[in-house]
Coordinates of C-alpha atoms in Angstrom, one line a residue:
X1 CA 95.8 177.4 137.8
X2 CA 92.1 178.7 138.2
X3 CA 91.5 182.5 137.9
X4 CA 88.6 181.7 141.3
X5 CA 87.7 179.0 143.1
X6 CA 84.1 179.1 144.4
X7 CA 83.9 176.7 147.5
X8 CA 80.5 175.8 147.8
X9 CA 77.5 175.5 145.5
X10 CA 74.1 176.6 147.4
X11 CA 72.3 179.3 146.1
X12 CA 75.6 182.0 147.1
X13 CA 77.5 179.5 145.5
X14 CA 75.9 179.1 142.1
X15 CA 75.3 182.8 141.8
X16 CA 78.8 183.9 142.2
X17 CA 79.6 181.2 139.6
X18 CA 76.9 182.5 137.6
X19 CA 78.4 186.0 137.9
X20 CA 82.1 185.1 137.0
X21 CA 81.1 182.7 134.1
X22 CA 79.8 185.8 132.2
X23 CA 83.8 186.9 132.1
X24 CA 86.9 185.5 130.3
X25 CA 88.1 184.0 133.6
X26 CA 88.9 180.2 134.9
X27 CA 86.5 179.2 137.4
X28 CA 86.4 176.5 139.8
X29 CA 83.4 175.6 142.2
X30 CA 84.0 173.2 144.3
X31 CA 80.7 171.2 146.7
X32 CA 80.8 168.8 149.6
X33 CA 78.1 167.5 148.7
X34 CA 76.8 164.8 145.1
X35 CA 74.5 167.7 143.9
X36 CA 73.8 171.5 144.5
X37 CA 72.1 173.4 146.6
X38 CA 71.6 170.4 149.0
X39 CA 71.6 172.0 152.2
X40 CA 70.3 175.0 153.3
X41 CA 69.2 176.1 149.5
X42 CA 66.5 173.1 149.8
X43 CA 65.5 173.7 153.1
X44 CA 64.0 177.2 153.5
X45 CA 60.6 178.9 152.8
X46 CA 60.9 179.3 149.3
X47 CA 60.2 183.2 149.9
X48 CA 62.4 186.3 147.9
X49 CA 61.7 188.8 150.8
X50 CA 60.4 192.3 149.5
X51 CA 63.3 193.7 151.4
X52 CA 61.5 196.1 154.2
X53 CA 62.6 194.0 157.0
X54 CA 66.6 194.7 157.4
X55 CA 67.6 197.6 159.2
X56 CA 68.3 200.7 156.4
X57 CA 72.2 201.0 156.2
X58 CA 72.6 197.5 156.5
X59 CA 73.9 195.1 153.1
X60 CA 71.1 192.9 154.0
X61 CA 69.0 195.9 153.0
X62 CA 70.4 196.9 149.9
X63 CA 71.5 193.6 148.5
X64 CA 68.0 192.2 149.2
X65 CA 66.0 194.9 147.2
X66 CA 68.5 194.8 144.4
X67 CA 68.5 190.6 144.6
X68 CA 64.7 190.6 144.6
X69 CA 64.6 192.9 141.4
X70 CA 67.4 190.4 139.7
X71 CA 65.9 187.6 140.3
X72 CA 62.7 188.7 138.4
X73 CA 64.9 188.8 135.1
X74 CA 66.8 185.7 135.9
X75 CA 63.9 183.3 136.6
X76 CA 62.2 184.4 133.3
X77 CA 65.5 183.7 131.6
X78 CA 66.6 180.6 133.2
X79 CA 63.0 179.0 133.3
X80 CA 62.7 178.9 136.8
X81 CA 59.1 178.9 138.7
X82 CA 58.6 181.9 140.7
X83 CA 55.5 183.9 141.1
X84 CA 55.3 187.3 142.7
X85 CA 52.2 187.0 144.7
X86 CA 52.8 189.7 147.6
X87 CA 53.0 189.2 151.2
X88 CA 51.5 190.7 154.3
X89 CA 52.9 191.2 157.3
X90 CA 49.8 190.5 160.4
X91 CA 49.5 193.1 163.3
X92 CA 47.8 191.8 166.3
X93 CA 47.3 194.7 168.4
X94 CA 48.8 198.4 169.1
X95 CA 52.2 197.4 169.7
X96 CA 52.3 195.1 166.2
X97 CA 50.2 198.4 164.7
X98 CA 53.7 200.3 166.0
X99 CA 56.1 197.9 164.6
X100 CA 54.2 197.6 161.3
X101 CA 55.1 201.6 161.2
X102 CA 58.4 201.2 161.8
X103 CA 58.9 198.1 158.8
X104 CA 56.9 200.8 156.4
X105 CA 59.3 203.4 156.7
X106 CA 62.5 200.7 156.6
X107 CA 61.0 199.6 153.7
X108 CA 60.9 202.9 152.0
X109 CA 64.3 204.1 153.5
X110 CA 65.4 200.4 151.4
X111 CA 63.5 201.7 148.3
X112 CA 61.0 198.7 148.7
X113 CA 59.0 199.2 145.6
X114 CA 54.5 199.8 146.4
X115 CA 54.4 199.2 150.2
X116 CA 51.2 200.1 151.5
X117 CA 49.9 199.8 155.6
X118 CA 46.2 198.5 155.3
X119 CA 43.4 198.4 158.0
X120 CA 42.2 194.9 159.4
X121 CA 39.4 194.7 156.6
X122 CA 41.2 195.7 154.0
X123 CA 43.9 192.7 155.2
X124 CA 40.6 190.6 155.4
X125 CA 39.0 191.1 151.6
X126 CA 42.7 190.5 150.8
X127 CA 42.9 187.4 152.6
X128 CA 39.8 186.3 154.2
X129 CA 41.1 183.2 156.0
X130 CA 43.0 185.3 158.6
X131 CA 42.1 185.6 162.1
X132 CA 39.8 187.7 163.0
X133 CA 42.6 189.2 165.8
X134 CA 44.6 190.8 163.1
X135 CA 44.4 195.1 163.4
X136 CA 46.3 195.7 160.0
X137 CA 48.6 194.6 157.9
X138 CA 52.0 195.6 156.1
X139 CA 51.1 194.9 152.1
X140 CA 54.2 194.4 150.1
X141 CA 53.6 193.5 146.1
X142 CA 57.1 192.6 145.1
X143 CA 57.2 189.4 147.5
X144 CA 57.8 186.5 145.5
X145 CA 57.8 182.6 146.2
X146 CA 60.4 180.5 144.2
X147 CA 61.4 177.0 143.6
X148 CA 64.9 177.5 145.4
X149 CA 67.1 174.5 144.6
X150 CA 65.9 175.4 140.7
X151 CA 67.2 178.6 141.1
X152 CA 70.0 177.9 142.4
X153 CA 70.6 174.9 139.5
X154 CA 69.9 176.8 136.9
X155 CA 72.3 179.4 137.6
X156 CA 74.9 176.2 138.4
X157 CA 73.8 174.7 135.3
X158 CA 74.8 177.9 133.0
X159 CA 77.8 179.0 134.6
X160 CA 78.4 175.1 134.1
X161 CA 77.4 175.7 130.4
X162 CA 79.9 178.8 130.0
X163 CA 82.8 177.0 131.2
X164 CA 82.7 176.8 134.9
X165 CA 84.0 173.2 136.2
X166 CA 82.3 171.8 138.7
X167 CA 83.1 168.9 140.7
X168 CA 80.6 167.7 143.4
X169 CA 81.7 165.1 146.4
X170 CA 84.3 167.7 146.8
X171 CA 84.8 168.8 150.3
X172 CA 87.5 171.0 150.9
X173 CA 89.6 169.5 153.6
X174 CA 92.7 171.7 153.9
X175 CA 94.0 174.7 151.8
X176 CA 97.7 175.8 151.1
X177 CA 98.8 179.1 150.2
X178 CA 100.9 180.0 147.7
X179 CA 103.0 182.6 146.4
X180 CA 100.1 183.5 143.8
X181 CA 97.4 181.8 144.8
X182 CA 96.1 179.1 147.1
X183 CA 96.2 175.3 147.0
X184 CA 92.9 173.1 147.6
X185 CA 93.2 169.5 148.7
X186 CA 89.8 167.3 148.6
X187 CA 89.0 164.0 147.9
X188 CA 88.6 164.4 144.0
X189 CA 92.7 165.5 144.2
X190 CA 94.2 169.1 144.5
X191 CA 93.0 172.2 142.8
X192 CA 95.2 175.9 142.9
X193 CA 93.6 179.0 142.1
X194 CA 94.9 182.5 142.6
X195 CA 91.8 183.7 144.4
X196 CA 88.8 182.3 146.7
X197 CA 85.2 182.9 146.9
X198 CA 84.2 181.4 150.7
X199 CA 80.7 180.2 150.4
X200 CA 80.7 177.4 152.1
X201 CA 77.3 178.1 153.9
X202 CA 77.2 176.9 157.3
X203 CA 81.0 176.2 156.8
X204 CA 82.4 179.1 156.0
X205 CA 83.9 180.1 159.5
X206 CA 85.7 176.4 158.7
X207 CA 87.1 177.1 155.4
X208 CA 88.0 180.8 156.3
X209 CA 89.9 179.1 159.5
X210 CA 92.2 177.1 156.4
X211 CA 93.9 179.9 155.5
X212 CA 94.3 181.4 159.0
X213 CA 91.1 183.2 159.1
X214 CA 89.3 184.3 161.9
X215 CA 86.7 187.1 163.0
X216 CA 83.3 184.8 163.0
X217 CA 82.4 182.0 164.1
X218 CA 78.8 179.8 162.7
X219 CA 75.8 178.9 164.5
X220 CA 73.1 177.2 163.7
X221 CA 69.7 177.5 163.8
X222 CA 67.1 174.8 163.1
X223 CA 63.7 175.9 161.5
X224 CA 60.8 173.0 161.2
X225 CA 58.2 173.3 159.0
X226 CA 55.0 171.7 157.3
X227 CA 54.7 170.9 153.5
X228 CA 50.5 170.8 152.8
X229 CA 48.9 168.5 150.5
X230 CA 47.8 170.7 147.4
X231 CA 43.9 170.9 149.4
X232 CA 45.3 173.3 151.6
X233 CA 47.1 175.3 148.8
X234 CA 44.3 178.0 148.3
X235 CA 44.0 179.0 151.7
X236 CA 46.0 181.9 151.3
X237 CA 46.9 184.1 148.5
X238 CA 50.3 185.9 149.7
X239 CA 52.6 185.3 151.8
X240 CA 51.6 185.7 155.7
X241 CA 54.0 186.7 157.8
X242 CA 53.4 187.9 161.5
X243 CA 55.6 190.7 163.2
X244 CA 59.2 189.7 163.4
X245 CA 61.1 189.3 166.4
X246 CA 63.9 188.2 168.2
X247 CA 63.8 185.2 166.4
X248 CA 63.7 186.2 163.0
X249 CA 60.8 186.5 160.8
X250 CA 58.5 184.2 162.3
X251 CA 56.5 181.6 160.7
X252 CA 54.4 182.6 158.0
X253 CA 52.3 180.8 155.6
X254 CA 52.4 180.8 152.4
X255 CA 51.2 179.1 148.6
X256 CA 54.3 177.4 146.9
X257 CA 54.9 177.7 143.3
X258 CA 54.4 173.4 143.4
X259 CA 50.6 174.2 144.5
X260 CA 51.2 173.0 148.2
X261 CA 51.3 174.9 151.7
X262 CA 54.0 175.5 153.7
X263 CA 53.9 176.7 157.1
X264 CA 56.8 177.4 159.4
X265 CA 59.7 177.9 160.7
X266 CA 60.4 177.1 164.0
X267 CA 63.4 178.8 165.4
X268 CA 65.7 176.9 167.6
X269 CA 69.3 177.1 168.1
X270 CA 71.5 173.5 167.4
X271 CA 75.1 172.4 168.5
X272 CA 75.5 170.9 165.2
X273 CA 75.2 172.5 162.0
X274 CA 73.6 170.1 159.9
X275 CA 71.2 168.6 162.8
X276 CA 67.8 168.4 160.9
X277 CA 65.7 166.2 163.0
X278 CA 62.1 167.1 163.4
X279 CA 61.0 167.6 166.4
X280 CA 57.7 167.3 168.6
X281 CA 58.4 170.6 170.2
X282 CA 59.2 172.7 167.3
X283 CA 56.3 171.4 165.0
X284 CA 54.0 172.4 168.3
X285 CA 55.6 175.5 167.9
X286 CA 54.9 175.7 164.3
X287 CA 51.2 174.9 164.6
X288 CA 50.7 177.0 167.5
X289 CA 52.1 179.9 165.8
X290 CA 50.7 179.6 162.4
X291 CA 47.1 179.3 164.2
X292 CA 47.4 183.3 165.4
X293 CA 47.5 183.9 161.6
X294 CA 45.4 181.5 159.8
X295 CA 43.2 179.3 162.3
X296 CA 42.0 177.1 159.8
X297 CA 44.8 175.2 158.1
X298 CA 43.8 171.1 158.5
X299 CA 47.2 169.4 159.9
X300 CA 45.6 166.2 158.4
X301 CA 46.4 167.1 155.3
X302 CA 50.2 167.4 156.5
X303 CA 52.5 165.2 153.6
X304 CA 55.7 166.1 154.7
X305 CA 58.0 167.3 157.7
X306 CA 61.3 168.6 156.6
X307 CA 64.1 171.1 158.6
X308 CA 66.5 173.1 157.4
X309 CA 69.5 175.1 159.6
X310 CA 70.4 179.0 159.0
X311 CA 73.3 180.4 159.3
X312 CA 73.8 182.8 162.0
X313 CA 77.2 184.3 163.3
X314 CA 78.0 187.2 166.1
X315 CA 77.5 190.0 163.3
X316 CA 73.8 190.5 162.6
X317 CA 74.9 191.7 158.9
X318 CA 76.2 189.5 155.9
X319 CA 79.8 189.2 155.8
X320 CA 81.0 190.3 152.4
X321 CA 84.6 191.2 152.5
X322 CA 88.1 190.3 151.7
X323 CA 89.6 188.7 154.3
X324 CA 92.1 190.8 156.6
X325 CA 94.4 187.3 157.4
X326 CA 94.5 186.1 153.8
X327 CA 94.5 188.2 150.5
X328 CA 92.6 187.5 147.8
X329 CA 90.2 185.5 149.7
X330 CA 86.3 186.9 150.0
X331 CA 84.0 185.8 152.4
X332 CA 80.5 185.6 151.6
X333 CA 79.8 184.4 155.2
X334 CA 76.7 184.5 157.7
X335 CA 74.6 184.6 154.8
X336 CA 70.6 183.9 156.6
X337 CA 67.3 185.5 155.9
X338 CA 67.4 187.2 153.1
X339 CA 70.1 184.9 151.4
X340 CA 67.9 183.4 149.5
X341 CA 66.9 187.2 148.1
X342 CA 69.5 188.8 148.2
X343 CA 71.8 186.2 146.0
X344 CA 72.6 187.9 142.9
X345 CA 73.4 191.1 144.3
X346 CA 75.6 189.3 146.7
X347 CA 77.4 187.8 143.8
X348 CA 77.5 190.8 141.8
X349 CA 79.3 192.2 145.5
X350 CA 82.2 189.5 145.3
X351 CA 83.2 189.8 141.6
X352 CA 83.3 194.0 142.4
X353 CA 85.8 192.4 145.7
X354 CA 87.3 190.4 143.2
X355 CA 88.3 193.4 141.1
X356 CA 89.7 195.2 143.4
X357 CA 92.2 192.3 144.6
X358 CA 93.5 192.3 141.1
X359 CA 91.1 189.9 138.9
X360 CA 90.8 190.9 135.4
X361 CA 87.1 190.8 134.3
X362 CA 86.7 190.9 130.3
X363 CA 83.4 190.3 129.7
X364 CA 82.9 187.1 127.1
X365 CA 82.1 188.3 123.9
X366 CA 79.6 185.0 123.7
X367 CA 77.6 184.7 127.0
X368 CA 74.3 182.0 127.2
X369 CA 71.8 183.5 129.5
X370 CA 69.2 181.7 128.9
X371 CA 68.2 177.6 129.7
X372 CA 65.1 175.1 128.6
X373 CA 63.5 173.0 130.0
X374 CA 60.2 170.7 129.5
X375 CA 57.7 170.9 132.5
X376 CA 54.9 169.0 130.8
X377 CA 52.1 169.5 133.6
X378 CA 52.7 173.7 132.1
X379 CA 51.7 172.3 128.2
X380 CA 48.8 172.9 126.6
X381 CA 46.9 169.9 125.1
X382 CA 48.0 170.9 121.7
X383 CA 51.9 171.4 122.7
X384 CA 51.8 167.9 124.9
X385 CA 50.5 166.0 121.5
X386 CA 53.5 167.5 119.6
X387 CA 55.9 166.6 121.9
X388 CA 54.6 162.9 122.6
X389 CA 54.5 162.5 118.9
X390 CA 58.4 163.7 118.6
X391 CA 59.1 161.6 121.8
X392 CA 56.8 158.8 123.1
X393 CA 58.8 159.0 126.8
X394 CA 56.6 161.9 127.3
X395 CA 53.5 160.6 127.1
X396 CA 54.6 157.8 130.2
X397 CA 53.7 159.6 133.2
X398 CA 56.1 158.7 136.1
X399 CA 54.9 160.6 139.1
X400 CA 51.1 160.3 139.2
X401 CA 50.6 162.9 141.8
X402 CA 52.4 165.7 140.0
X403 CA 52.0 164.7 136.4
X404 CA 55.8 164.3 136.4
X405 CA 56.8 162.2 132.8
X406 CA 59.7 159.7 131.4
X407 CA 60.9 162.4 129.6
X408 CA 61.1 165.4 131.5
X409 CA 62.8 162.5 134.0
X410 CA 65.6 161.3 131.1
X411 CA 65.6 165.0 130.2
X412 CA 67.2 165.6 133.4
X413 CA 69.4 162.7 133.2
X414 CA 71.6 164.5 130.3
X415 CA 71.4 168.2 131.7
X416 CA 74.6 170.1 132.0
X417 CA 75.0 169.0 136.1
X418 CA 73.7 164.7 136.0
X419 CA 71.9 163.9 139.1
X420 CA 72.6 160.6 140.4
X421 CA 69.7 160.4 143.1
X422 CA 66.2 160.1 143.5
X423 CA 65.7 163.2 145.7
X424 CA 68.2 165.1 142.9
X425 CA 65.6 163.9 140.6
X426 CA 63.1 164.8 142.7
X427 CA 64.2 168.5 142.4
X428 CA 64.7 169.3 139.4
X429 CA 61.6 167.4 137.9
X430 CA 59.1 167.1 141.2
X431 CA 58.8 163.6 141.0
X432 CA 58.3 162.6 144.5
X433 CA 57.2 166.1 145.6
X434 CA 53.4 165.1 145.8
X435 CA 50.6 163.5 147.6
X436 CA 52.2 160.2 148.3
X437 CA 55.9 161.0 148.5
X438 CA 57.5 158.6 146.1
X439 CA 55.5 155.9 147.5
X440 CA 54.4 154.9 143.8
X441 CA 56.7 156.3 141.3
X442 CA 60.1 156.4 143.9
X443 CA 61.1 152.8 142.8
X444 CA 59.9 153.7 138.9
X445 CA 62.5 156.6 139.2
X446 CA 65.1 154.3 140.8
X447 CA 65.1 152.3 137.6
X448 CA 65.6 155.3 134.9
X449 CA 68.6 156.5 136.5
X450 CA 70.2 152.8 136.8
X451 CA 69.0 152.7 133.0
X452 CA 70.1 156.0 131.6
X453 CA 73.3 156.4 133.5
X454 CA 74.5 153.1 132.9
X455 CA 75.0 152.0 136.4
X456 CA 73.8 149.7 138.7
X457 CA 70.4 150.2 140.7
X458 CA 73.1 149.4 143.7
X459 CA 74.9 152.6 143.2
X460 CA 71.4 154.5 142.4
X461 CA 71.2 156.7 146.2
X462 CA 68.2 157.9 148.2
X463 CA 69.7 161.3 148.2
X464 CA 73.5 162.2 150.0
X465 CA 76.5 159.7 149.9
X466 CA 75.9 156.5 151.7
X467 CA 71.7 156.4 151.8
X468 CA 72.1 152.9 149.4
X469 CA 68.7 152.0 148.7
X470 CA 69.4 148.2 147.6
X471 CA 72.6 146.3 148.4
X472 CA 73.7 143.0 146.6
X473 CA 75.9 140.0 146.7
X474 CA 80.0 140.7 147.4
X475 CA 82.3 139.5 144.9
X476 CA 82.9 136.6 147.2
X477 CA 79.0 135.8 146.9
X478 CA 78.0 136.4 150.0
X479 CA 75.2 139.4 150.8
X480 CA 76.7 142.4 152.3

């Protein structure tokens, strides 16, 4: 029997596993879907919110200023890209000027670190690609863009490396109680642990129903965005946010650590929970938005559409508790803007729920906290000779537009958690991520993973269970 069972593995997942592995406990995590973080964690802005936004009081408030200041640490450690580059939030007007007020003093009230309220030209020689409209600006320094599905792999990746188990394809489909514990049926068989960690993301209200739960209940809403060729990656400096609203936090703009642009989200409320279309309407919305901040961004330039749903429930805090209907189970439920933030502190939040239900936490006396990996486009000339010379796959590059290599690509192929896709490729090397999409290297990448796991290019996917790429003659000889 497992100590915890983690169900789900976005970035609330892989931190709470993360958390636990540093303790002399069983762990189980358990994810629907054939990789990590391949859901919501892949589909957001990319931003770790300075933390002025949420209502003092709140735990979105204090778990978001104390994520942001974790993550700092763990990136560096964990070799993930993130650069704190600041944002500003854009006032356009006397009644933004107010609310702009009103986020300052939240911000200090959250013990957000440097926040300053500037005047429209100071905002300008900041940024000077901003509409001439803007009256002032909220200036926080401790903003930070991130490569999300990296961070949330690396911390899979070394919990995986202190002895979690993961097993991916593992949708939990019903759950037993017992008299200590809980029985988990999926697909891969069943799995008993004595306590649960519920974060199942935009099925949580689902999972927490298994054991009798109740008390929330998941919505969805769908944000669009744009993904700029690398031209456009220099229009802005920081993160550009407008004044939030009823919607959320608008759509901002902002540099990603890739180099690109990215520019939304739309905000748009969906009957199902994974519904991801693009839409007409919402990337109108987008571009009509974005234009009140920076009027100049060139649409043309546009290489990718993409959608991604938040989770929203009636509370308009995180859910972090133990369940009343079921003991030993913790909810990390309704976790939305700032999730993404706020993710280590929400996982240092469960294992201090976790203690109090009865779980033993001895901390290992050998704990890795650290992970390598080669990003060869970061090399200097001198370190990419030496490491061609050691290994000749790195001097093959793959991905033309992002100067992605055979060996960073084969690298991946033997890391702790194997991707066995060309978009999980795609994320942890950026193979696919530029100019042309996979258009020239996609098919190159199809054939290392058929190569280096051994299998078929038949079984090689696109991305999720079921997008087959190639299909081939049935036993019987005829084509499927």
């Amino acid at each position: 029997m497992y100590d915890v069972a983690v169900v789900g593995c976005g970035i609330v997942g892989a931190a709470a596993a993360y958390e636990l592995s540093r303790y002399r406990c069983k762990v189980l995590v358990l994810e629907a879907k054939n990789d990590v973080a391949n859901v919501t964690t892949k589909a957001n802005s990319a931003i770790l919110h300075a933390g002025y936004d949420p209502l003092p009081g709140t735990l979105m408030a204090e778990l978001n200023v104390r994520g942001v200041a974790l993550a700092r640490e763990l990136c560096k450690k964990l070799n993930v890209e993130r650069e704190e580059i600041g944002s500003l939030v854009l006032a356009f007007g006397e009644e933004d000027d107010r609310h702009l007020e009103t986020l300052y003093r939240q911000g200090l009230a959250n013990g957000v670190p440097e926040l300053e309220l500037l005047t429209a030209d100071e905002a300008r020689a900041l940024e000077p690609n901003i509409s001439e409209a803007v009256t002032g600006a909220l200036y926080a320094p401790s903003a930070a863009i991130v490569s999300p599905w990296e961070y949330a792999l690396a911390l899979a990746e070394t919990a995986v490396v202190n002895g979690c188990d993961l097993h991916l394809s593992a949708p939990v489909t019903g759950i037993d109680r017992l008299e200590n514990g809980y029985r988990l049926h999926t697909p891969k068989g069943d799995f008993e642990a004595r306590y649960i960690v519920n974060a199942a993301g935009l099925y949580c209200d689902k999972v927490h129903e298994m054991v009798g739960g109740h008390g929330f209940t998941v919505r969805g809403v769908r944000g669009e965005y744009y993904i700029m060729d690398k031209s456009q990656g220099g229009l802005v400096d920081h993160v550009i946010f407008q004044c939030p609203n009823q919607k959320g936090k608008g759509v901002l703009v902002a540099p990603t650590v890739h180099g690109n642009l990215i520019v939304g989200p739309s905000a748009d409320p969906v009957a199902e929970v994974e519904d991801v279309a693009n839409t007409a309407i919402g990337l109108e919305e987008v571009r009509t938005a974005a234009a009140r901040s920076v009027p100049s961004i060139n649409y043309r330039e546009s290489i990718r559409n993409f959608s991604g749903v938040r989770c929203y429930t009636e509370r308009e805090d995180f859910i972090i508790e133990e369940s009343q209907q079921a003991p030993g189970f913790i909810n990390l439920a309704g976790i939305r803007s700032p999730g993404l933030s706020a993710a280590p502190a929400i996982a240092e939040r469960a294992v201090e729920l976790l203690r109090g239900c009865g779980l033993a936490t001895e901390a290992k006396e050998r704990f890795t906290d650290t992970r390598t990996r080669t990003v060869f486009r970061h090399l200097s000339a001198k370190e990419k000779t030496a490491l061609i010379r050691e290994n000749p796959l790195y001097g093959r590059v793959i991905c033309r537009c992002e100067t992605v290599t055979e060996g960073e690509i084969v690298e991946a192929l033997h890391r702790p958690i194997v991707p066995t896709s060309i978009d999980a490729i795609k994320r942890r090397c950026n193979a696919g991520m530029g100019r042309c999409q996979g258009g020239f290297c996609g098919p190159r990448v199809h054939e290392i993973i058929a190569r280096e796991l051994g299998i078929p290019k038949e079984q090689v996917l696109m991305d999720e269970e079921g997008s087959w790429l190639l299909t081939g003659p049935t036993k019987g000889g005829e084509g499927e």
